[in-house]
mmCIF file of C-alpha atoms and ligand atoms in Angstrom:
data_model
loop_
_atom_site.group_PDB
_atom_site.id
_atom_site.type_symbol
_atom_site.label_atom_id
_atom_site.label_comp_id
_atom_site.label_asym_id
_atom_site.label_seq_id
_atom_site.Cartn_x
_atom_site.Cartn_y
_atom_site.Cartn_z
ATOM 1 C CA UNK A 13 -11.088 -13.391 -33.982
ATOM 2 C CA UNK A 14 -12.602 -14.268 -30.600
ATOM 3 C CA UNK A 15 -12.957 -11.238 -28.324
ATOM 4 C CA UNK A 16 -13.748 -11.667 -24.621
ATOM 5 C CA UNK A 17 -14.565 -8.973 -22.091
ATOM 6 C CA UNK A 18 -14.306 -9.488 -18.331
ATOM 7 C CA UNK A 19 -15.137 -7.504 -15.235
ATOM 8 C CA UNK A 20 -13.665 -7.804 -11.758
ATOM 9 C CA UNK A 21 -14.520 -6.186 -8.446
ATOM 10 C CA UNK A 22 -12.787 -6.581 -5.110
ATOM 11 C CA UNK A 23 -12.948 -5.008 -1.663
ATOM 12 C CA UNK A 24 -10.648 -5.243 1.336
ATOM 13 C CA UNK A 25 -11.015 -3.753 4.783
ATOM 14 C CA UNK A 26 -8.307 -1.370 5.985
ATOM 15 C CA UNK A 27 -6.629 -1.701 9.362
ATOM 16 C CA UNK A 28 -3.971 0.330 11.146
ATOM 17 C CA UNK A 29 -0.378 -0.817 10.954
ATOM 18 C CA UNK A 30 -0.636 -3.155 7.946
ATOM 19 C CA UNK A 31 1.406 -2.675 4.761
ATOM 20 C CA UNK A 32 -0.558 -1.165 1.871
ATOM 21 C CA UNK A 33 -0.023 -2.877 -1.492
ATOM 22 C CA UNK A 34 -1.903 -1.515 -4.508
ATOM 23 C CA UNK A 35 -1.277 -2.328 -8.156
ATOM 24 C CA UNK A 36 1.880 -4.202 -7.203
ATOM 25 C CA UNK A 37 3.343 -1.159 -5.441
ATOM 26 C CA UNK A 38 3.918 -0.663 -1.715
ATOM 27 C CA UNK A 39 2.479 2.671 -0.659
ATOM 28 C CA UNK A 40 3.401 4.525 2.506
ATOM 29 C CA UNK A 41 0.292 4.866 4.649
ATOM 30 C CA UNK A 42 -0.854 4.315 8.212
ATOM 31 C CA UNK A 43 -3.316 1.598 7.130
ATOM 32 C CA UNK A 44 -3.161 -1.501 4.941
ATOM 33 C CA UNK A 45 -5.554 -4.148 3.623
ATOM 34 C CA UNK A 46 -6.716 -7.014 5.810
ATOM 35 C CA UNK A 47 -6.270 -10.179 3.742
ATOM 36 C CA UNK A 48 -4.984 -13.745 3.504
ATOM 37 C CA UNK A 49 -2.616 -12.613 0.714
ATOM 38 C CA UNK A 50 -0.826 -9.250 0.616
ATOM 39 C CA UNK A 51 -4.292 -7.724 0.067
ATOM 40 C CA UNK A 52 -3.588 -6.047 -3.270
ATOM 41 C CA UNK A 53 -7.192 -5.259 -4.099
ATOM 42 C CA UNK A 54 -6.300 -3.794 -7.521
ATOM 43 C CA UNK A 55 -4.483 -6.917 -8.675
ATOM 44 C CA UNK A 56 -7.286 -9.107 -7.339
ATOM 45 C CA UNK A 57 -9.868 -7.197 -9.385
ATOM 46 C CA UNK A 58 -7.679 -7.449 -12.499
ATOM 47 C CA UNK A 59 -7.265 -11.215 -11.972
ATOM 48 C CA UNK A 60 -11.027 -11.609 -11.597
ATOM 49 C CA UNK A 61 -11.608 -9.606 -14.789
ATOM 50 C CA UNK A 62 -9.329 -11.936 -16.765
ATOM 51 C CA UNK A 63 -10.834 -15.070 -15.235
ATOM 52 C CA UNK A 64 -14.309 -13.648 -15.818
ATOM 53 C CA UNK A 65 -13.558 -13.066 -19.498
ATOM 54 C CA UNK A 66 -12.849 -16.801 -19.835
ATOM 55 C CA UNK A 67 -15.707 -17.846 -17.495
ATOM 56 C CA UNK A 68 -13.188 -19.555 -15.205
ATOM 57 C CA UNK A 69 -14.611 -18.338 -11.896
ATOM 58 C CA UNK A 70 -12.556 -16.070 -9.653
ATOM 59 C CA UNK A 71 -9.225 -15.983 -7.830
ATOM 60 C CA UNK A 72 -10.857 -17.396 -4.697
ATOM 61 C CA UNK A 73 -11.544 -20.553 -6.719
ATOM 62 C CA UNK A 74 -8.030 -20.708 -8.184
ATOM 63 C CA UNK A 75 -6.175 -19.733 -5.010
ATOM 64 C CA UNK A 76 -8.382 -20.606 -1.977
ATOM 65 C CA UNK A 77 -7.802 -18.456 1.114
ATOM 66 C CA UNK A 78 -8.008 -21.643 3.163
ATOM 67 C CA UNK A 79 -4.762 -22.806 1.503
ATOM 68 C CA UNK A 80 -1.698 -21.949 3.612
ATOM 69 C CA UNK A 81 0.345 -21.767 0.382
ATOM 70 C CA UNK A 82 -1.223 -18.385 -0.341
ATOM 71 C CA UNK A 83 -0.812 -16.864 3.111
ATOM 72 C CA UNK A 84 0.794 -13.436 2.715
ATOM 73 C CA UNK A 85 1.569 -14.192 -0.940
ATOM 74 C CA UNK A 86 2.692 -11.403 -3.263
ATOM 75 C CA UNK A 87 -0.366 -10.842 -5.471
ATOM 76 C CA UNK A 88 1.945 -10.265 -8.438
ATOM 77 C CA UNK A 89 2.590 -14.032 -8.360
ATOM 78 C CA UNK A 90 -1.165 -14.661 -8.567
ATOM 79 C CA UNK A 91 -1.448 -12.181 -11.459
ATOM 80 C CA UNK A 92 1.372 -13.898 -13.348
ATOM 81 C CA UNK A 93 -0.354 -17.267 -12.888
ATOM 82 C CA UNK A 94 -3.661 -15.893 -14.173
ATOM 83 C CA UNK A 95 -1.836 -14.452 -17.204
ATOM 84 C CA UNK A 96 -0.374 -17.924 -17.798
ATOM 85 C CA UNK A 97 -3.900 -19.394 -17.739
ATOM 86 C CA UNK A 98 -5.005 -16.764 -20.280
ATOM 87 C CA UNK A 99 -2.023 -17.572 -22.534
ATOM 88 C CA UNK A 100 -2.542 -21.330 -22.209
ATOM 89 C CA UNK A 101 -6.024 -20.856 -23.646
ATOM 90 C CA UNK A 102 -4.592 -18.951 -26.606
ATOM 91 C CA UNK A 103 -5.701 -15.465 -25.600
ATOM 92 C CA UNK A 104 -3.676 -12.298 -25.371
ATOM 93 C CA UNK A 105 -4.515 -9.184 -23.367
ATOM 94 C CA UNK A 106 -5.704 -6.290 -25.502
ATOM 95 C CA UNK A 107 -6.057 -3.848 -22.610
ATOM 96 C CA UNK A 108 -6.918 -3.478 -18.962
ATOM 97 C CA UNK A 109 -8.620 -0.596 -17.223
ATOM 98 C CA UNK A 110 -9.166 -0.356 -13.487
ATOM 99 C CA UNK A 111 -10.377 2.201 -10.972
ATOM 100 C CA UNK A 112 -9.281 2.149 -7.337
ATOM 101 C CA UNK A 113 -11.680 3.830 -4.902
ATOM 102 C CA UNK A 114 -9.880 5.100 -1.817
ATOM 103 C CA UNK A 115 -10.256 8.268 0.200
ATOM 104 C CA UNK A 116 -6.669 8.604 1.420
ATOM 105 C CA UNK A 117 -3.776 8.792 0.600
ATOM 106 C CA UNK A 118 -3.784 10.453 -2.832
ATOM 107 C CA UNK A 119 -2.842 7.737 -5.311
ATOM 108 C CA UNK A 120 -1.986 9.971 -8.281
ATOM 109 C CA UNK A 121 1.777 10.005 -7.538
ATOM 110 C CA UNK A 122 1.803 6.172 -7.668
ATOM 111 C CA UNK A 123 -0.351 5.555 -10.747
ATOM 112 C CA UNK A 124 2.407 5.403 -13.367
ATOM 113 C CA UNK A 125 4.535 3.149 -11.175
ATOM 114 C CA UNK A 126 1.562 0.789 -10.782
ATOM 115 C CA UNK A 127 1.020 0.777 -14.572
ATOM 116 C CA UNK A 128 4.683 -0.029 -15.191
ATOM 117 C CA UNK A 129 4.776 -2.802 -12.588
ATOM 118 C CA UNK A 130 1.506 -4.374 -13.782
ATOM 119 C CA UNK A 131 2.595 -4.215 -17.447
ATOM 120 C CA UNK A 132 5.907 -5.873 -16.550
ATOM 121 C CA UNK A 133 4.229 -8.681 -14.599
ATOM 122 C CA UNK A 134 1.651 -9.258 -17.350
ATOM 123 C CA UNK A 135 4.229 -9.024 -20.131
ATOM 124 C CA UNK A 136 2.337 -6.351 -22.071
ATOM 125 C CA UNK A 137 3.020 -2.772 -23.126
ATOM 126 C CA UNK A 138 2.366 -0.126 -20.501
ATOM 127 C CA UNK A 139 -0.042 1.726 -22.821
ATOM 128 C CA UNK A 140 -2.362 -1.290 -22.543
ATOM 129 C CA UNK A 141 -2.653 -0.839 -18.780
ATOM 130 C CA UNK A 142 -4.817 1.932 -17.349
ATOM 131 C CA UNK A 143 -5.011 2.587 -13.612
ATOM 132 C CA UNK A 144 -7.292 5.289 -12.306
ATOM 133 C CA UNK A 145 -8.067 6.382 -8.771
ATOM 134 C CA UNK A 146 -10.982 8.159 -7.226
ATOM 135 C CA UNK A 147 -12.087 9.191 -3.794
ATOM 136 C CA UNK A 148 -15.739 8.622 -3.051
ATOM 137 C CA UNK A 149 -16.231 12.159 -1.732
ATOM 138 C CA UNK A 150 -16.127 10.767 1.822
ATOM 139 C CA UNK A 151 -19.212 8.625 1.077
ATOM 140 C CA UNK A 152 -19.464 4.925 1.845
ATOM 141 C CA UNK A 153 -16.857 2.568 3.327
ATOM 142 C CA UNK A 154 -14.085 3.902 1.071
ATOM 143 C CA UNK A 155 -14.937 7.467 2.052
ATOM 144 C CA UNK A 156 -14.893 6.588 5.739
ATOM 145 C CA UNK A 157 -11.464 4.969 5.171
ATOM 146 C CA UNK A 158 -12.780 1.611 6.364
ATOM 147 C CA UNK A 159 -11.840 -0.116 3.136
ATOM 148 C CA UNK A 160 -10.675 0.117 -0.460
ATOM 149 C CA UNK A 161 -12.341 -1.222 -3.596
ATOM 150 C CA UNK A 162 -11.342 -1.701 -7.220
ATOM 151 C CA UNK A 163 -13.289 -2.247 -10.426
ATOM 152 C CA UNK A 164 -11.431 -3.686 -13.408
ATOM 153 C CA UNK A 165 -12.309 -4.539 -16.988
ATOM 154 C CA UNK A 166 -10.183 -6.447 -19.454
ATOM 155 C CA UNK A 167 -10.401 -7.306 -23.134
ATOM 156 C CA UNK A 168 -8.861 -10.582 -24.295
ATOM 157 C CA UNK A 169 -8.277 -11.500 -27.945
ATOM 158 C CA UNK A 170 -7.684 -14.823 -29.642
ATOM 159 C CA UNK A 171 -6.904 -15.111 -33.312
ATOM 160 C CA UNK A 172 -8.771 -18.130 -34.659
HETATM 161 MG MG1 MG B 217 -9.065 -9.741 -2.636
#
């Protein structure tokens, strides 16, 4: 059995009046992520974790932000494509764990919806998808509500 671990980290700036997409879910808030895509920082970190596990670079390499094809794109489409890359190489997803750092709004009410949506897009059981959220106690750019960050780790398995 070949076991691969990957880590992903992503940050987006927040700006007033933009839609806020996190973990594939649209969340009501006064601010949203500034991005070429829909700015779903959680999905981007998860994609980078999977690509990292296979040493395939990052989503910026796969889906360049200079390419108009990805302007405003639903990040769930990017996630599905990354899952296809993982499957093409014979790996399956054992589990994913991610932590979203954001001061406001409280993300707890949205966590289980995010897990369900992510599991559906990735084609895995929901108990293999962990989403956690933390404030940063008003410290740093997340705490000042200037941006949002996400760390993700993933374990991939291939039976050989
Ligand atoms: Mg990103």
